[in-house]
Every structure is written in structure tokens, then in C-alpha cells.
């Protein structure tokens, strides 16, 4: 095939760029654990704070010792705004929004997911010891720039299991508990 000199130069240039882009993708996926979200769970954004999974926010541990962090995004804050987790331990995040789309990004880590009203985003990652800024990377309104939180990953032996999750007592007028009367 006869190709013009400039055509060949550009052809090689494009080829080099493609190889570079695929290499960065492979590096991010294999070395840093970046991958597209594949988990789909829906939720009613109007009743997030009353729902089973989000009634209590923050760090919790299940009977098998797995650590889950639950965060709700709202204009213009993360609830809760500060998290303390053990380092070098898989942490599963469960995230949702009660108003608009927010971008939950744990800066300097591979922890990042969109918070979309109506959906629960989930990802699992581990952290090195340190303090991480949690920034909003999706423009969500006038207070977007102020939407920041903190995650502290502390050595595993210093971390204490948060107090046991206690189901809130039923309201006195809820009725259900007095059905036998
Ligand atoms: Cu929340 Cu930008």
C-alpha cells in the first residue's frame, strides 16, 4: 500500500496514542481496581432516612465482620460528613441521594461513585492509613464547592467497632407491639 508521508506520520501518531490510552485503562483497572459499577438497587428518595438500609448512616459491622459505610448525599452535605474506618480492610460503601445527582469521590483513592436519587450505589475498596478528602465531583447547585467530607483510615488495631446497631424502638402509638392486648 502506498501512503503519503504525512499520512504515515499521523497513522503512527494515532497508533501510539491508542496504545497509550489502552495501557492507561488496563493500568487503572488491573493495578488500581477501577471498574464500572454493576450493582443495581433502587430506593424511594423521599423515604431514604426511614428506609431499612439508610435509617442509620455511617460505619457498621455485620455479624460476619464485614464493614459497611452508608452515606446519604444532599444539597450540600454528606451525611455523615466524617468517617473513620480501619486501614487495609475491605470497606463496602452504600450511597444514595435524597435530591439531585452528587459525585461521591474519595480523593487520592479509587473510591468514587455517582449518588443518584432513586438508586443505591455500591463499591468496595481498601485504604492505606491516612486522611482523605471526600469531594463532590458532580455539579449539584450553588453549594457544590462546599460539599466536602473527610474519611480517616486508621491502623486496624486502633480502630474500634462502632457501637452495636440498635433498631429504634417502635413509636408508642405505632400499635403493632400491643396487638396481643
Ligand atoms: Cu453535591 Cu456537587
PDB file of C-alpha atoms and ligand atoms in Angstrom:
ATOM      1  CA  UNK A   1       0.000   0.000   0.000  1.00  0.00           C
ATOM      2  CA  UNK A   2       1.295   3.423  -0.947  1.00  0.00           C
ATOM      3  CA  UNK A   3       0.731   6.035   1.723  1.00  0.00           C
ATOM      4  CA  UNK A   4       1.715   9.643   1.743  1.00  0.00           C
ATOM      5  CA  UNK A   5       4.473  10.604   4.239  1.00  0.00           C
ATOM      6  CA  UNK A   6       2.156  12.781   6.338  1.00  0.00           C
ATOM      7  CA  UNK A   7      -0.472  10.074   6.317  1.00  0.00           C
ATOM      8  CA  UNK A   8       2.056   7.608   7.672  1.00  0.00           C
ATOM      9  CA  UNK A   9       3.211  10.071  10.367  1.00  0.00           C
ATOM     10  CA  UNK A  10      -0.370  10.648  11.514  1.00  0.00           C
ATOM     11  CA  UNK A  11      -1.135   6.936  11.281  1.00  0.00           C
ATOM     12  CA  UNK A  12       1.733   6.110  13.616  1.00  0.00           C
ATOM     13  CA  UNK A  13       0.806   9.004  15.912  1.00  0.00           C
ATOM     14  CA  UNK A  14      -2.759   7.732  16.263  1.00  0.00           C
ATOM     15  CA  UNK A  15      -1.485   4.188  16.805  1.00  0.00           C
ATOM     16  CA  UNK A  16       0.829   5.314  19.597  1.00  0.00           C
ATOM     17  CA  UNK A  17      -1.996   7.269  21.248  1.00  0.00           C
ATOM     18  CA  UNK A  18      -4.365   4.285  21.089  1.00  0.00           C
ATOM     19  CA  UNK A  19      -1.768   2.014  22.670  1.00  0.00           C
ATOM     20  CA  UNK A  20      -1.193   4.648  25.372  1.00  0.00           C
ATOM     21  CA  UNK A  21      -4.923   5.016  26.110  1.00  0.00           C
ATOM     22  CA  UNK A  22      -5.484   1.269  26.317  1.00  0.00           C
ATOM     23  CA  UNK A  23      -2.442   0.954  28.563  1.00  0.00           C
ATOM     24  CA  UNK A  24      -3.780   3.605  30.970  1.00  0.00           C
ATOM     25  CA  UNK A  25      -7.161   1.824  31.019  1.00  0.00           C
ATOM     26  CA  UNK A  26      -5.539  -1.512  31.742  1.00  0.00           C
ATOM     27  CA  UNK A  27      -3.328   0.045  34.396  1.00  0.00           C
ATOM     28  CA  UNK A  28      -6.298   1.711  36.145  1.00  0.00           C
ATOM     29  CA  UNK A  29      -8.368  -1.475  36.007  1.00  0.00           C
ATOM     30  CA  UNK A  30      -5.717  -4.015  36.967  1.00  0.00           C
ATOM     31  CA  UNK A  31      -3.368  -2.018  39.165  1.00  0.00           C
ATOM     32  CA  UNK A  32      -5.814   0.387  40.877  1.00  0.00           C
ATOM     33  CA  UNK A  33      -9.036  -1.607  40.793  1.00  0.00           C
ATOM     34  CA  UNK A  34     -11.145   0.901  38.843  1.00  0.00           C
ATOM     35  CA  UNK A  35     -14.149  -0.692  37.212  1.00  0.00           C
ATOM     36  CA  UNK A  36     -17.612   0.376  36.086  1.00  0.00           C
ATOM     37  CA  UNK A  37     -20.410  -0.067  38.630  1.00  0.00           C
ATOM     38  CA  UNK A  38     -22.550  -3.141  38.033  1.00  0.00           C
ATOM     39  CA  UNK A  39     -24.819  -3.139  41.054  1.00  0.00           C
ATOM     40  CA  UNK A  40     -28.440  -2.057  40.661  1.00  0.00           C
ATOM     41  CA  UNK A  41     -30.633  -1.449  43.672  1.00  0.00           C
ATOM     42  CA  UNK A  42     -33.435   1.086  43.775  1.00  0.00           C
ATOM     43  CA  UNK A  43     -34.815   3.151  46.643  1.00  0.00           C
ATOM     44  CA  UNK A  44     -37.532   5.774  47.117  1.00  0.00           C
ATOM     45  CA  UNK A  45     -35.594   9.041  47.502  1.00  0.00           C
ATOM     46  CA  UNK A  46     -38.409  10.577  49.589  1.00  0.00           C
ATOM     47  CA  UNK A  47     -38.127   7.998  52.362  1.00  0.00           C
ATOM     48  CA  UNK A  48     -34.388   7.337  52.411  1.00  0.00           C
ATOM     49  CA  UNK A  49     -33.984   8.264  56.084  1.00  0.00           C
ATOM     50  CA  UNK A  50     -36.839   5.949  57.093  1.00  0.00           C
ATOM     51  CA  UNK A  51     -35.647   3.044  54.975  1.00  0.00           C
ATOM     52  CA  UNK A  52     -34.135  -0.123  56.382  1.00  0.00           C
ATOM     53  CA  UNK A  53     -30.746   0.409  54.759  1.00  0.00           C
ATOM     54  CA  UNK A  54     -30.310   4.134  55.394  1.00  0.00           C
ATOM     55  CA  UNK A  55     -32.091   4.763  58.692  1.00  0.00           C
ATOM     56  CA  UNK A  56     -28.690   4.636  60.300  1.00  0.00           C
ATOM     57  CA  UNK A  57     -25.787   6.275  58.480  1.00  0.00           C
ATOM     58  CA  UNK A  58     -22.065   5.839  58.964  1.00  0.00           C
ATOM     59  CA  UNK A  59     -19.890   2.825  59.712  1.00  0.00           C
ATOM     60  CA  UNK A  60     -21.388  -0.506  60.755  1.00  0.00           C
ATOM     61  CA  UNK A  61     -20.179  -4.079  61.070  1.00  0.00           C
ATOM     62  CA  UNK A  62     -22.318  -7.107  60.317  1.00  0.00           C
ATOM     63  CA  UNK A  63     -22.151 -10.374  62.287  1.00  0.00           C
ATOM     64  CA  UNK A  64     -19.568 -11.769  59.844  1.00  0.00           C
ATOM     65  CA  UNK A  65     -17.313  -8.777  60.476  1.00  0.00           C
ATOM     66  CA  UNK A  66     -17.847  -7.117  57.120  1.00  0.00           C
ATOM     67  CA  UNK A  67     -17.691  -3.336  57.281  1.00  0.00           C
ATOM     68  CA  UNK A  68     -20.263  -1.205  55.536  1.00  0.00           C
ATOM     69  CA  UNK A  69     -20.321   2.564  55.243  1.00  0.00           C
ATOM     70  CA  UNK A  70     -23.655   4.193  54.498  1.00  0.00           C
ATOM     71  CA  UNK A  71     -23.712   7.791  53.282  1.00  0.00           C
ATOM     72  CA  UNK A  72     -26.578   9.961  52.089  1.00  0.00           C
ATOM     73  CA  UNK A  73     -25.865  12.880  49.770  1.00  0.00           C
ATOM     74  CA  UNK A  74     -27.974  16.005  49.936  1.00  0.00           C
ATOM     75  CA  UNK A  75     -27.589  19.645  48.967  1.00  0.00           C
ATOM     76  CA  UNK A  76     -24.952  20.401  50.174  1.00  0.00           C
ATOM     77  CA  UNK A  77     -23.512  17.848  52.544  1.00  0.00           C
ATOM     78  CA  UNK A  78     -22.650  14.215  53.041  1.00  0.00           C
ATOM     79  CA  UNK A  79     -24.477  12.560  55.914  1.00  0.00           C
ATOM     80  CA  UNK A  80     -22.360  11.798  57.869  1.00  0.00           C
ATOM     81  CA  UNK A  81     -19.568  14.194  56.967  1.00  0.00           C
ATOM     82  CA  UNK A  82     -16.808  12.300  58.693  1.00  0.00           C
ATOM     83  CA  UNK A  83     -15.953   8.600  58.580  1.00  0.00           C
ATOM     84  CA  UNK A  84     -13.375   6.575  60.478  1.00  0.00           C
ATOM     85  CA  UNK A  85     -12.514   3.155  59.056  1.00  0.00           C
ATOM     86  CA  UNK A  86      -9.751   0.604  59.585  1.00  0.00           C
ATOM     87  CA  UNK A  87      -6.965   0.704  57.005  1.00  0.00           C
ATOM     88  CA  UNK A  88      -6.089  -2.257  54.754  1.00  0.00           C
ATOM     89  CA  UNK A  89      -9.584  -3.704  55.220  1.00  0.00           C
ATOM     90  CA  UNK A  90     -12.295  -4.058  52.571  1.00  0.00           C
ATOM     91  CA  UNK A  91     -14.934  -1.387  53.145  1.00  0.00           C
ATOM     92  CA  UNK A  92     -18.224  -1.538  51.275  1.00  0.00           C
ATOM     93  CA  UNK A  93     -19.902   1.788  50.581  1.00  0.00           C
ATOM     94  CA  UNK A  94     -23.649   2.151  50.112  1.00  0.00           C
ATOM     95  CA  UNK A  95     -24.627   5.553  48.800  1.00  0.00           C
ATOM     96  CA  UNK A  96     -27.732   7.343  47.712  1.00  0.00           C
ATOM     97  CA  UNK A  97     -29.035  10.881  47.267  1.00  0.00           C
ATOM     98  CA  UNK A  98     -32.247  12.483  48.500  1.00  0.00           C
ATOM     99  CA  UNK A  99     -32.332  15.295  45.963  1.00  0.00           C
ATOM    100  CA  UNK A 100     -30.083  15.615  42.896  1.00  0.00           C
ATOM    101  CA  UNK A 101     -27.103  13.748  41.483  1.00  0.00           C
ATOM    102  CA  UNK A 102     -23.932  14.128  43.517  1.00  0.00           C
ATOM    103  CA  UNK A 103     -20.493  12.703  42.796  1.00  0.00           C
ATOM    104  CA  UNK A 104     -19.021  10.954  45.823  1.00  0.00           C
ATOM    105  CA  UNK A 105     -15.269  10.992  45.323  1.00  0.00           C
ATOM    106  CA  UNK A 106     -12.751   9.907  47.922  1.00  0.00           C
ATOM    107  CA  UNK A 107      -9.782  11.888  46.650  1.00  0.00           C
ATOM    108  CA  UNK A 108      -6.458  10.036  46.246  1.00  0.00           C
ATOM    109  CA  UNK A 109      -8.212   6.650  46.315  1.00  0.00           C
ATOM    110  CA  UNK A 110     -10.141   4.581  43.790  1.00  0.00           C
ATOM    111  CA  UNK A 111     -13.340   5.119  45.775  1.00  0.00           C
ATOM    112  CA  UNK A 112     -15.818   7.006  43.662  1.00  0.00           C
ATOM    113  CA  UNK A 113     -19.446   6.661  42.604  1.00  0.00           C
ATOM    114  CA  UNK A 114     -22.321   8.793  41.433  1.00  0.00           C
ATOM    115  CA  UNK A 115     -25.059   9.302  44.003  1.00  0.00           C
ATOM    116  CA  UNK A 116     -28.258   9.141  42.009  1.00  0.00           C
ATOM    117  CA  UNK A 117     -31.658   9.739  43.619  1.00  0.00           C
ATOM    118  CA  UNK A 118     -33.657   6.530  43.393  1.00  0.00           C
ATOM    119  CA  UNK A 119     -30.619   4.263  43.248  1.00  0.00           C
ATOM    120  CA  UNK A 120     -28.170   2.790  45.722  1.00  0.00           C
ATOM    121  CA  UNK A 121     -24.579   2.926  44.507  1.00  0.00           C
ATOM    122  CA  UNK A 122     -22.201   0.393  45.920  1.00  0.00           C
ATOM    123  CA  UNK A 123     -18.483  -0.252  45.756  1.00  0.00           C
ATOM    124  CA  UNK A 124     -15.876  -1.939  47.912  1.00  0.00           C
ATOM    125  CA  UNK A 125     -12.332  -0.762  48.380  1.00  0.00           C
ATOM    126  CA  UNK A 126      -9.497  -0.611  50.889  1.00  0.00           C
ATOM    127  CA  UNK A 127      -7.482   2.351  52.138  1.00  0.00           C
ATOM    128  CA  UNK A 128      -3.942   2.974  53.224  1.00  0.00           C
ATOM    129  CA  UNK A 129      -3.580   4.766  56.558  1.00  0.00           C
ATOM    130  CA  UNK A 130      -4.316   8.439  56.058  1.00  0.00           C
ATOM    131  CA  UNK A 131      -6.834  11.203  55.810  1.00  0.00           C
ATOM    132  CA  UNK A 132      -8.872  11.553  52.641  1.00  0.00           C
ATOM    133  CA  UNK A 133     -10.999  14.383  51.371  1.00  0.00           C
ATOM    134  CA  UNK A 134     -14.449  13.381  50.149  1.00  0.00           C
ATOM    135  CA  UNK A 135     -15.361  15.833  47.419  1.00  0.00           C
ATOM    136  CA  UNK A 136     -18.453  16.223  45.268  1.00  0.00           C
ATOM    137  CA  UNK A 137     -17.414  15.934  41.637  1.00  0.00           C
ATOM    138  CA  UNK A 138     -20.825  16.433  40.050  1.00  0.00           C
ATOM    139  CA  UNK A 139     -22.167  19.979  39.839  1.00  0.00           C
ATOM    140  CA  UNK A 140     -25.247  19.964  42.072  1.00  0.00           C
ATOM    141  CA  UNK A 141     -26.074  23.590  42.794  1.00  0.00           C
ATOM    142  CA  UNK A 142     -24.792  26.791  44.403  1.00  0.00           C
ATOM    143  CA  UNK A 143     -23.208  24.978  47.351  1.00  0.00           C
ATOM    144  CA  UNK A 144     -21.498  22.316  45.246  1.00  0.00           C
ATOM    145  CA  UNK A 145     -17.976  23.549  46.022  1.00  0.00           C
ATOM    146  CA  UNK A 146     -18.673  23.393  49.775  1.00  0.00           C
ATOM    147  CA  UNK A 147     -19.743  19.767  49.660  1.00  0.00           C
ATOM    148  CA  UNK A 148     -16.782  18.153  51.340  1.00  0.00           C
ATOM    149  CA  UNK A 149     -16.247  15.484  53.950  1.00  0.00           C
ATOM    150  CA  UNK A 150     -13.450  13.526  55.476  1.00  0.00           C
ATOM    151  CA  UNK A 151     -12.510   9.879  55.681  1.00  0.00           C
ATOM    152  CA  UNK A 152      -9.846   8.766  58.118  1.00  0.00           C
ATOM    153  CA  UNK A 153      -8.300   5.339  57.693  1.00  0.00           C
ATOM    154  CA  UNK A 154      -6.531   4.371  60.891  1.00  0.00           C
ATOM    155  CA  UNK A 155      -4.405   1.302  61.700  1.00  0.00           C
ATOM    156  CA  UNK A 156      -6.617  -1.724  62.134  1.00  0.00           C
ATOM    157  CA  UNK A 157      -5.579  -2.352  65.743  1.00  0.00           C
ATOM    158  CA  UNK A 158      -6.563   1.198  66.755  1.00  0.00           C
ATOM    159  CA  UNK A 159      -9.970   1.015  65.160  1.00  0.00           C
ATOM    160  CA  UNK A 160     -12.913   0.169  67.384  1.00  0.00           C
ATOM    161  CA  UNK A 161     -16.091  -1.434  66.182  1.00  0.00           C
ATOM    162  CA  UNK A 162     -18.812   1.226  66.369  1.00  0.00           C
ATOM    163  CA  UNK A 163     -21.478   0.536  68.977  1.00  0.00           C
ATOM    164  CA  UNK A 164     -23.909  -2.222  68.081  1.00  0.00           C
ATOM    165  CA  UNK A 165     -26.673  -1.190  65.739  1.00  0.00           C
ATOM    166  CA  UNK A 166     -29.851  -0.905  67.775  1.00  0.00           C
ATOM    167  CA  UNK A 167     -33.157  -0.849  65.958  1.00  0.00           C
ATOM    168  CA  UNK A 168     -35.071   2.252  67.040  1.00  0.00           C
ATOM    169  CA  UNK A 169     -37.862   1.419  69.491  1.00  0.00           C
ATOM    170  CA  UNK A 170     -41.322   1.427  67.892  1.00  0.00           C
ATOM    171  CA  UNK A 171     -43.241   4.649  68.469  1.00  0.00           C
ATOM    172  CA  UNK A 172     -45.728   4.431  71.389  1.00  0.00           C
ATOM    173  CA  UNK A 173     -48.673   4.970  69.056  1.00  0.00           C
ATOM    174  CA  UNK A 174     -47.391   2.519  66.438  1.00  0.00           C
ATOM    175  CA  UNK A 175     -49.789  -0.122  67.790  1.00  0.00           C
ATOM    176  CA  UNK A 176     -48.075  -3.225  66.450  1.00  0.00           C
ATOM    177  CA  UNK A 177     -46.373  -4.229  69.703  1.00  0.00           C
ATOM    178  CA  UNK A 178     -49.631  -4.139  71.678  1.00  0.00           C
ATOM    179  CA  UNK A 179     -51.601  -6.291  69.306  1.00  0.00           C
ATOM    180  CA  UNK A 180     -51.970  -9.038  71.953  1.00  0.00           C
ATOM    181  CA  UNK A 181     -53.973  -6.767  74.336  1.00  0.00           C
TER     182      UNK A 181
HETATM  183 CU1  LIG B   1     -23.037  17.624  45.502  1.00  0.00          CU
HETATM  184 CU2  LIG B   1     -21.822  18.760  43.794  1.00  0.00          CU
END
